[in-house]
Amino acid sequence: MNTAPDTPVPVLGAGGWGTALAATLARHGRPSTLWARREEVARTLAQDRENRDYLPGVPLPQAVHVTADLHAAVHGRDWALLTVPSVGIPDLLHALPRDLGVVLCAKGLAPDGDRLSLLAGRLGFTRVAVLSGPNHAEEIGRGLPAATVVASSDPTLSATVQDALMTPALRVYTSRDLSGVELGGVLKNVIALAAGLIDGLELGDNAKAALITRGLREMGQYLASQGAEEGTVYGLSGLGDLVATAGSRHSRNRAAGEAIGRGQSASQGGKVVEGVRTAGLLSAWAEAHGQDLPIVRAVARVVSGEWTPRQGVQELMGRQARSE
């Protein structure tokens, strides 16, 4: 298959992240095909050259071709960026040719609680990568400095993605730790929700710092249980993404947690908040496997309505004393 620099890169999903990646590719000499699931969305994006719903103020370069034809977007292509939310990944994978290299950009889990990369493998995809890191679309879309990491057991796929996405404003690192990079991005959303709860309850900087620190420890324990490399949790997809997501005004997960803490709805204008769904899936997994994930459990019970936000904090603060 053709992987020349002038071959358009399929970006499957016309939300904020997909739009930002398509624009980034095009601004630096790599044409892209941005696929939108609905024809009317594709038509509007092609006409306005701006995603006013998900990434307002970021112009779409002419090198970004917009389409609602999935077959046309991926036909003859070697690999594609899948930027739809995690709930949409299974249907999208089912619709794609199995010889396509897939780069999973969603930070969530499959409906059964399994990793999206494992789902892709079960469906017959042999070249699978994940892209993760402290990557707010609002900033990357505008060309602000950032770094990300692409992980795969296929070093050729990782190197190809690295070469395509690397720009003066976006540093792209590679990793062989597929599970660690993927799960770091998943779990940090739950910790960011908890950080937002602290903000919403106005419990102060000390409480938020403690929550983030212990949350990183919880992330490390979970990643280790899944066979991830020890250092991955301290990299871009772990600590880096947690810092950005737990503190940024752009973070849907943090904002959703803050809203819940203030007694409001977690809804973010119809935009997907991955951590809400992930908290329940991870909490159920931890209970079934006898794992201790106290922050995950507390967030799951708060977002489900079983506990109030203050009850969640009280449960965490009332845990048995122990050494750090």
mmCIF file of N, CA, C and O in Angstrom, residues 107-189:
data_model
loop_
_atom_site.group_PDB
_atom_site.id
_atom_site.type_symbol
_atom_site.label_atom_id
_atom_site.label_comp_id
_atom_site.label_asym_id
_atom_site.label_seq_id
_atom_site.Cartn_x
_atom_site.Cartn_y
_atom_site.Cartn_z
ATOM 1 N N LYS A 107 -9.497 7.358 24.786
ATOM 2 C CA LYS A 107 -8.977 6.991 26.100
ATOM 3 C C LYS A 107 -10.121 6.416 26.935
ATOM 4 O O LYS A 107 -10.620 7.037 27.871
ATOM 5 N N GLY A 108 -10.521 5.225 26.533
ATOM 6 C CA GLY A 108 -11.613 4.551 27.214
ATOM 7 C C GLY A 108 -11.503 3.054 27.015
ATOM 8 O O GLY A 108 -10.517 2.555 26.455
ATOM 9 N N LEU A 109 -12.515 2.331 27.464
ATOM 10 C CA LEU A 109 -12.527 0.871 27.402
ATOM 11 C C LEU A 109 -13.636 0.375 26.496
ATOM 12 O O LEU A 109 -14.604 1.093 26.207
ATOM 13 N N ALA A 110 -13.497 -0.870 26.059
ATOM 14 C CA ALA A 110 -14.545 -1.520 25.279
ATOM 15 C C ALA A 110 -15.773 -1.752 26.167
ATOM 16 O O ALA A 110 -15.676 -1.683 27.404
ATOM 17 N N PRO A 111 -16.926 -2.020 25.583
ATOM 18 C CA PRO A 111 -18.144 -2.206 26.381
ATOM 19 C C PRO A 111 -18.022 -3.270 27.468
ATOM 20 O O PRO A 111 -18.672 -3.172 28.512
ATOM 21 N N ASP A 112 -17.177 -4.294 27.242
ATOM 22 C CA ASP A 112 -17.019 -5.343 28.243
ATOM 23 C C ASP A 112 -15.929 -5.006 29.265
ATOM 24 O O ASP A 112 -15.602 -5.835 30.117
ATOM 25 N N GLY A 113 -15.381 -3.802 29.188
ATOM 26 C CA GLY A 113 -14.345 -3.390 30.130
ATOM 27 C C GLY A 113 -12.942 -3.751 29.697
ATOM 28 O O GLY A 113 -11.975 -3.471 30.410
ATOM 29 N N ASP A 114 -12.789 -4.362 28.532
ATOM 30 C CA ASP A 114 -11.472 -4.763 28.052
ATOM 31 C C ASP A 114 -10.797 -3.605 27.322
ATOM 32 O O ASP A 114 -11.434 -2.606 26.975
ATOM 33 N N ARG A 115 -9.496 -3.743 27.087
ATOM 34 C CA ARG A 115 -8.769 -2.734 26.332
ATOM 35 C C ARG A 115 -9.223 -2.714 24.880
ATOM 36 O O ARG A 115 -9.487 -3.762 24.286
ATOM 37 N N LEU A 116 -9.281 -1.529 24.306
ATOM 38 C CA LEU A 116 -9.683 -1.400 22.908
ATOM 39 C C LEU A 116 -8.694 -2.098 21.971
ATOM 40 O O LEU A 116 -9.086 -2.656 20.946
ATOM 41 N N SER A 117 -7.417 -2.078 22.314
ATOM 42 C CA SER A 117 -6.418 -2.739 21.472
ATOM 43 C C SER A 117 -6.620 -4.249 21.447
ATOM 44 O O SER A 117 -6.400 -4.900 20.420
ATOM 45 N N LEU A 118 -7.044 -4.816 22.561
ATOM 46 C CA LEU A 118 -7.316 -6.254 22.593
ATOM 47 C C LEU A 118 -8.553 -6.582 21.770
ATOM 48 O O LEU A 118 -8.609 -7.624 21.099
ATOM 49 N N LEU A 119 -9.546 -5.710 21.830
ATOM 50 C CA LEU A 119 -10.731 -5.890 20.986
ATOM 51 C C LEU A 119 -10.331 -5.890 19.516
ATOM 52 O O LEU A 119 -10.781 -6.742 18.740
ATOM 53 N N ALA A 120 -9.469 -4.938 19.133
ATOM 54 C CA ALA A 120 -9.014 -4.877 17.748
ATOM 55 C C ALA A 120 -8.301 -6.175 17.349
ATOM 56 O O ALA A 120 -8.511 -6.705 16.252
ATOM 57 N N GLY A 121 -7.489 -6.692 18.248
ATOM 58 C CA GLY A 121 -6.798 -7.940 17.974
ATOM 59 C C GLY A 121 -7.752 -9.105 17.787
ATOM 60 O O GLY A 121 -7.571 -9.942 16.894
ATOM 61 N N ARG A 122 -8.760 -9.178 18.625
ATOM 62 C CA ARG A 122 -9.744 -10.259 18.515
ATOM 63 C C ARG A 122 -10.511 -10.181 17.196
ATOM 64 O O ARG A 122 -10.968 -11.198 16.677
ATOM 65 N N LEU A 123 -10.661 -8.968 16.675
ATOM 66 C CA LEU A 123 -11.396 -8.792 15.421
ATOM 67 C C LEU A 123 -10.526 -9.049 14.196
ATOM 68 O O LEU A 123 -11.012 -8.966 13.064
ATOM 69 N N GLY A 124 -9.241 -9.330 14.414
ATOM 70 C CA GLY A 124 -8.382 -9.701 13.306
ATOM 71 C C GLY A 124 -7.407 -8.649 12.847
ATOM 72 O O GLY A 124 -6.688 -8.863 11.855
ATOM 73 N N PHE A 125 -7.333 -7.515 13.528
ATOM 74 C CA PHE A 125 -6.347 -6.494 13.168
ATOM 75 C C PHE A 125 -4.995 -6.902 13.736
ATOM 76 O O PHE A 125 -4.860 -7.171 14.933
ATOM 77 N N THR A 126 -3.993 -6.931 12.889
ATOM 78 C CA THR A 126 -2.663 -7.377 13.312
ATOM 79 C C THR A 126 -1.704 -6.224 13.557
ATOM 80 O O THR A 126 -0.651 -6.421 14.165
ATOM 81 N N ARG A 127 -2.040 -5.042 13.083
ATOM 82 C CA ARG A 127 -1.196 -3.861 13.299
ATOM 83 C C ARG A 127 -2.011 -2.823 14.065
ATOM 84 O O ARG A 127 -2.880 -2.155 13.499
ATOM 85 N N VAL A 128 -1.738 -2.755 15.366
ATOM 86 C CA VAL A 128 -2.524 -1.909 16.258
ATOM 87 C C VAL A 128 -1.586 -1.012 17.063
ATOM 88 O O VAL A 128 -0.554 -1.474 17.561
ATOM 89 N N ALA A 129 -1.939 0.250 17.182
ATOM 90 C CA ALA A 129 -1.176 1.197 17.997
ATOM 91 C C ALA A 129 -2.153 2.042 18.808
ATOM 92 O O ALA A 129 -3.356 2.090 18.506
ATOM 93 N N VAL A 130 -1.648 2.694 19.841
ATOM 94 C CA VAL A 130 -2.437 3.662 20.597
ATOM 95 C C VAL A 130 -1.660 4.968 20.647
ATOM 96 O O VAL A 130 -0.427 4.976 20.678
ATOM 97 N N LEU A 131 -2.392 6.072 20.641
ATOM 98 C CA LEU A 131 -1.810 7.403 20.737
ATOM 99 C C LEU A 131 -2.332 8.048 22.010
ATOM 100 O O LEU A 131 -3.546 8.108 22.230
ATOM 101 N N SER A 132 -1.429 8.520 22.875
ATOM 102 C CA SER A 132 -1.868 9.044 24.157
ATOM 103 C C SER A 132 -0.876 10.071 24.673
ATOM 104 O O SER A 132 0.280 10.115 24.249
ATOM 105 N N GLY A 133 -1.337 10.875 25.622
ATOM 106 C CA GLY A 133 -0.472 11.891 26.208
ATOM 107 C C GLY A 133 -1.280 13.106 26.622
ATOM 108 O O GLY A 133 -2.503 13.140 26.483
ATOM 109 N N PRO A 134 -0.612 14.136 27.124
ATOM 110 C CA PRO A 134 -1.299 15.380 27.514
ATOM 111 C C PRO A 134 -1.624 16.197 26.274
ATOM 112 O O PRO A 134 -0.898 17.117 25.900
ATOM 113 N N ASN A 135 -2.726 15.852 25.638
ATOM 114 C CA ASN A 135 -3.020 16.369 24.295
ATOM 115 C C ASN A 135 -4.418 16.972 24.206
ATOM 116 O O ASN A 135 -5.342 16.337 23.686
ATOM 117 N N HIS A 136 -4.607 18.167 24.701
ATOM 118 C CA HIS A 136 -5.894 18.831 24.542
ATOM 119 C C HIS A 136 -6.029 19.325 23.105
ATOM 120 O O HIS A 136 -5.165 20.048 22.596
ATOM 121 N N ALA A 137 -7.124 18.951 22.465
ATOM 122 C CA ALA A 137 -7.340 19.334 21.073
ATOM 123 C C ALA A 137 -7.337 20.847 20.899
ATOM 124 O O ALA A 137 -6.870 21.365 19.879
ATOM 125 N N GLU A 138 -7.857 21.556 21.901
ATOM 126 C CA GLU A 138 -7.943 23.018 21.801
ATOM 127 C C GLU A 138 -6.570 23.656 21.634
ATOM 128 O O GLU A 138 -6.445 24.725 21.022
ATOM 129 N N GLU A 139 -5.538 23.037 22.180
ATOM 130 C CA GLU A 139 -4.192 23.588 22.094
ATOM 131 C C GLU A 139 -3.436 23.056 20.876
ATOM 132 O O GLU A 139 -2.791 23.816 20.143
ATOM 133 N N ILE A 140 -3.501 21.750 20.661
ATOM 134 C CA ILE A 140 -2.804 21.166 19.511
ATOM 135 C C ILE A 140 -3.394 21.702 18.209
ATOM 136 O O ILE A 140 -2.663 21.972 17.241
ATOM 137 N N GLY A 141 -4.704 21.885 18.168
ATOM 138 C CA GLY A 141 -5.325 22.431 16.974
ATOM 139 C C GLY A 141 -4.822 23.815 16.627
ATOM 140 O O GLY A 141 -4.819 24.216 15.452
ATOM 141 N N ARG A 142 -4.378 24.550 17.633
ATOM 142 C CA ARG A 142 -3.868 25.904 17.420
ATOM 143 C C ARG A 142 -2.345 25.949 17.297
ATOM 144 O O ARG A 142 -1.751 27.027 17.247
ATOM 145 N N GLY A 143 -1.708 24.779 17.293
ATOM 146 C CA GLY A 143 -0.276 24.731 17.092
ATOM 147 C C GLY A 143 0.557 25.074 18.306
ATOM 148 O O GLY A 143 1.746 25.405 18.176
ATOM 149 N N LEU A 144 -0.024 24.966 19.509
ATOM 150 C CA LEU A 144 0.753 25.212 20.721
ATOM 151 C C LEU A 144 1.662 24.013 21.006
ATOM 152 O O LEU A 144 1.340 22.881 20.650
ATOM 153 N N PRO A 145 2.812 24.214 21.657
ATOM 154 C CA PRO A 145 3.767 23.116 21.879
ATOM 155 C C PRO A 145 3.157 21.991 22.712
ATOM 156 O O PRO A 145 2.465 22.237 23.705
ATOM 157 N N ALA A 146 3.427 20.753 22.317
ATOM 158 C CA ALA A 146 2.898 19.589 23.030
ATOM 159 C C ALA A 146 3.751 18.378 22.688
ATOM 160 O O ALA A 146 4.596 18.410 21.786
ATOM 161 N N ALA A 147 3.523 17.300 23.419
ATOM 162 C CA ALA A 147 4.202 16.027 23.162
ATOM 163 C C ALA A 147 3.202 14.900 23.335
ATOM 164 O O ALA A 147 2.250 15.007 24.122
ATOM 165 N N THR A 148 3.409 13.831 22.605
ATOM 166 C CA THR A 148 2.531 12.674 22.679
ATOM 167 C C THR A 148 3.369 11.418 22.498
ATOM 168 O O THR A 148 4.552 11.487 22.175
ATOM 169 N N VAL A 149 2.749 10.261 22.707
ATOM 170 C CA VAL A 149 3.466 8.998 22.555
ATOM 171 C C VAL A 149 2.584 8.023 21.784
ATOM 172 O O VAL A 149 1.374 7.937 22.019
ATOM 173 N N VAL A 150 3.186 7.321 20.828
ATOM 174 C CA VAL A 150 2.494 6.283 20.092
ATOM 175 C C VAL A 150 3.131 4.952 20.466
ATOM 176 O O VAL A 150 4.351 4.804 20.421
ATOM 177 N N ALA A 151 2.288 4.008 20.893
ATOM 178 C CA ALA A 151 2.784 2.720 21.373
ATOM 179 C C ALA A 151 2.218 1.596 20.523
ATOM 180 O O ALA A 151 1.039 1.594 20.167
ATOM 181 N N SER A 152 3.080 0.622 20.215
ATOM 182 C CA SER A 152 2.646 -0.532 19.439
ATOM 183 C C SER A 152 3.679 -1.635 19.575
ATOM 184 O O SER A 152 4.867 -1.367 19.822
ATOM 185 N N SER A 153 3.225 -2.861 19.412
ATOM 186 C CA SER A 153 4.173 -3.979 19.331
ATOM 187 C C SER A 153 4.784 -4.072 17.939
ATOM 188 O O SER A 153 5.686 -4.875 17.706
ATOM 189 N N ASP A 154 4.278 -3.246 17.024
ATOM 190 C CA ASP A 154 4.788 -3.185 15.660
ATOM 191 C C ASP A 154 5.620 -1.909 15.516
ATOM 192 O O ASP A 154 5.069 -0.820 15.318
ATOM 193 N N PRO A 155 6.942 -1.998 15.623
ATOM 194 C CA PRO A 155 7.771 -0.788 15.579
ATOM 195 C C PRO A 155 7.683 -0.040 14.255
ATOM 196 O O PRO A 155 7.870 1.176 14.216
ATOM 197 N N THR A 156 7.373 -0.733 13.176
ATOM 198 C CA THR A 156 7.244 -0.067 11.878
ATOM 199 C C THR A 156 6.030 0.858 11.875
ATOM 200 O O THR A 156 6.091 1.995 11.378
ATOM 201 N N LEU A 157 4.920 0.395 12.439
ATOM 202 C CA LEU A 157 3.725 1.226 12.523
ATOM 203 C C LEU A 157 3.982 2.433 13.418
ATOM 204 O O LEU A 157 3.617 3.570 13.075
ATOM 205 N N SER A 158 4.619 2.215 14.572
ATOM 206 C CA SER A 158 4.926 3.322 15.473
ATOM 207 C C SER A 158 5.786 4.376 14.789
ATOM 208 O O SER A 158 5.531 5.583 14.891
ATOM 209 N N ALA A 159 6.816 3.918 14.080
ATOM 210 C CA ALA A 159 7.723 4.853 13.414
ATOM 211 C C ALA A 159 7.008 5.612 12.301
ATOM 212 O O ALA A 159 7.263 6.808 12.095
ATOM 213 N N THR A 160 6.096 4.956 11.605
ATOM 214 C CA THR A 160 5.342 5.610 10.536
ATOM 215 C C THR A 160 4.457 6.718 11.090
ATOM 216 O O THR A 160 4.396 7.827 10.542
ATOM 217 N N VAL A 161 3.759 6.406 12.188
ATOM 218 C CA VAL A 161 2.887 7.404 12.817
ATOM 219 C C VAL A 161 3.720 8.552 13.380
ATOM 220 O O VAL A 161 3.355 9.730 13.254
ATOM 221 N N GLN A 162 4.833 8.223 14.006
ATOM 222 C CA GLN A 162 5.722 9.247 14.544
ATOM 223 C C GLN A 162 6.162 10.212 13.452
ATOM 224 O O GLN A 162 6.126 11.435 13.613
ATOM 225 N N ASP A 163 6.585 9.662 12.327
ATOM 226 C CA ASP A 163 7.068 10.483 11.225
ATOM 227 C C ASP A 163 5.964 11.375 10.663
ATOM 228 O O ASP A 163 6.199 12.542 10.320
ATOM 229 N N ALA A 164 4.739 10.864 10.603
ATOM 230 C CA ALA A 164 3.632 11.632 10.027
ATOM 231 C C ALA A 164 3.186 12.772 10.926
ATOM 232 O O ALA A 164 2.851 13.863 10.449
ATOM 233 N N LEU A 165 3.195 12.545 12.245
ATOM 234 C CA LEU A 165 2.641 13.524 13.186
ATOM 235 C C LEU A 165 3.675 14.501 13.743
ATOM 236 O O LEU A 165 3.306 15.541 14.281
ATOM 237 N N MET A 166 4.950 14.171 13.623
ATOM 238 C CA MET A 166 5.994 15.012 14.208
ATOM 239 C C MET A 166 6.057 16.362 13.494
ATOM 240 O O MET A 166 6.185 16.433 12.263
ATOM 241 N N THR A 167 5.946 17.441 14.262
ATOM 242 C CA THR A 167 6.023 18.794 13.718
ATOM 243 C C THR A 167 6.867 19.639 14.665
ATOM 244 O O THR A 167 7.203 19.201 15.773
ATOM 245 N N PRO A 168 7.199 20.876 14.277
ATOM 246 C CA PRO A 168 7.928 21.746 15.192
ATOM 247 C C PRO A 168 7.172 22.023 16.497
ATOM 248 O O PRO A 168 7.786 22.401 17.501
ATOM 249 N N ALA A 169 5.848 21.825 16.489
ATOM 250 C CA ALA A 169 5.050 22.089 17.681
ATOM 251 C C ALA A 169 4.577 20.820 18.391
ATOM 252 O O ALA A 169 4.017 20.901 19.480
ATOM 253 N N LEU A 170 4.779 19.659 17.785
ATOM 254 C CA LEU A 170 4.317 18.402 18.383
ATOM 255 C C LEU A 170 5.433 17.370 18.341
ATOM 256 O O LEU A 170 5.784 16.864 17.271
ATOM 257 N N ARG A 171 5.990 17.069 19.506
ATOM 258 C CA ARG A 171 6.991 16.014 19.609
ATOM 259 C C ARG A 171 6.279 14.686 19.808
ATOM 260 O O ARG A 171 5.394 14.565 20.662
ATOM 261 N N VAL A 172 6.669 13.685 19.029
ATOM 262 C CA VAL A 172 6.038 12.373 19.095
ATOM 263 C C VAL A 172 7.089 11.343 19.495
ATOM 264 O O VAL A 172 8.106 11.185 18.818
ATOM 265 N N TYR A 173 6.840 10.661 20.599
ATOM 266 C CA TYR A 173 7.729 9.603 21.077
ATOM 267 C C TYR A 173 7.092 8.249 20.759
ATOM 268 O O TYR A 173 5.869 8.149 20.580
ATOM 269 N N THR A 174 7.915 7.214 20.710
ATOM 270 C CA THR A 174 7.399 5.863 20.505
ATOM 271 C C THR A 174 7.623 5.024 21.750
ATOM 272 O O THR A 174 8.475 5.324 22.590
ATOM 273 N N SER A 175 6.834 3.962 21.873
ATOM 274 C CA SER A 175 6.934 3.049 23.004
ATOM 275 C C SER A 175 6.505 1.658 22.557
ATOM 276 O O SER A 175 5.655 1.514 21.669
ATOM 277 N N ARG A 176 7.065 0.644 23.194
ATOM 278 C CA ARG A 176 6.624 -0.734 22.960
ATOM 279 C C ARG A 176 5.592 -1.172 24.000
ATOM 280 O O ARG A 176 5.030 -2.260 23.889
ATOM 281 N N ASP A 177 5.372 -0.339 25.024
ATOM 282 C CA ASP A 177 4.472 -0.710 26.117
ATOM 283 C C ASP A 177 3.032 -0.343 25.763
ATOM 284 O O ASP A 177 2.476 0.640 26.251
ATOM 285 N N LEU A 178 2.437 -1.147 24.911
ATOM 286 C CA LEU A 178 1.086 -0.865 24.437
ATOM 287 C C LEU A 178 0.079 -0.814 25.579
ATOM 288 O O LEU A 178 -0.724 0.125 25.677
ATOM 289 N N SER A 179 0.107 -1.800 26.478
ATOM 290 C CA SER A 179 -0.877 -1.836 27.561
ATOM 291 C C SER A 179 -0.697 -0.665 28.518
ATOM 292 O O SER A 179 -1.676 -0.046 28.958
ATOM 293 N N GLY A 180 0.547 -0.326 28.846
ATOM 294 C CA GLY A 180 0.782 0.761 29.788
ATOM 295 C C GLY A 180 0.353 2.107 29.248
ATOM 296 O O GLY A 180 -0.307 2.897 29.946
ATOM 297 N N VAL A 181 0.699 2.388 28.003
ATOM 298 C CA VAL A 181 0.322 3.663 27.394
ATOM 299 C C VAL A 181 -1.193 3.758 27.245
ATOM 300 O O VAL A 181 -1.800 4.792 27.529
ATOM 301 N N GLU A 182 -1.812 2.670 26.827
ATOM 302 C CA GLU A 182 -3.260 2.677 26.639
ATOM 303 C C GLU A 182 -3.995 2.865 27.960
ATOM 304 O O GLU A 182 -4.907 3.695 28.069
ATOM 305 N N LEU A 183 -3.614 2.128 28.981
ATOM 306 C CA LEU A 183 -4.355 2.157 30.235
ATOM 307 C C LEU A 183 -4.061 3.410 31.060
ATOM 308 O O LEU A 183 -4.893 3.841 31.853
ATOM 309 N N GLY A 184 -2.881 4.002 30.884
ATOM 310 C CA GLY A 184 -2.620 5.267 31.561
ATOM 311 C C GLY A 184 -3.618 6.323 31.135
ATOM 312 O O GLY A 184 -4.183 7.050 31.960
ATOM 313 N N GLY A 185 -3.877 6.394 29.828
ATOM 314 C CA GLY A 185 -4.844 7.348 29.320
ATOM 315 C C GLY A 185 -6.259 7.057 29.778
ATOM 316 O O GLY A 185 -7.078 7.967 29.920
ATOM 317 N N VAL A 186 -6.563 5.794 30.020
ATOM 318 C CA VAL A 186 -7.894 5.407 30.488
ATOM 319 C C VAL A 186 -8.100 5.800 31.949
ATOM 320 O O VAL A 186 -9.088 6.461 32.305
ATOM 321 N N LEU A 187 -7.160 5.425 32.796
ATOM 322 C CA LEU A 187 -7.350 5.589 34.230
ATOM 323 C C LEU A 187 -7.243 7.041 34.676
ATOM 324 O O LEU A 187 -7.924 7.471 35.610
ATOM 325 N N LYS A 188 -6.408 7.832 33.985
ATOM 326 C CA LYS A 188 -6.247 9.220 34.424
ATOM 327 C C LYS A 188 -7.550 10.002 34.295
ATOM 328 O O LYS A 188 -7.755 10.984 35.003
ATOM 329 N N ASN A 189 -8.464 9.576 33.410
ATOM 330 C CA ASN A 189 -9.743 10.269 33.291
ATOM 331 C C ASN A 189 -10.551 10.164 34.580
ATOM 332 O O ASN A 189 -11.243 11.111 34.976
#
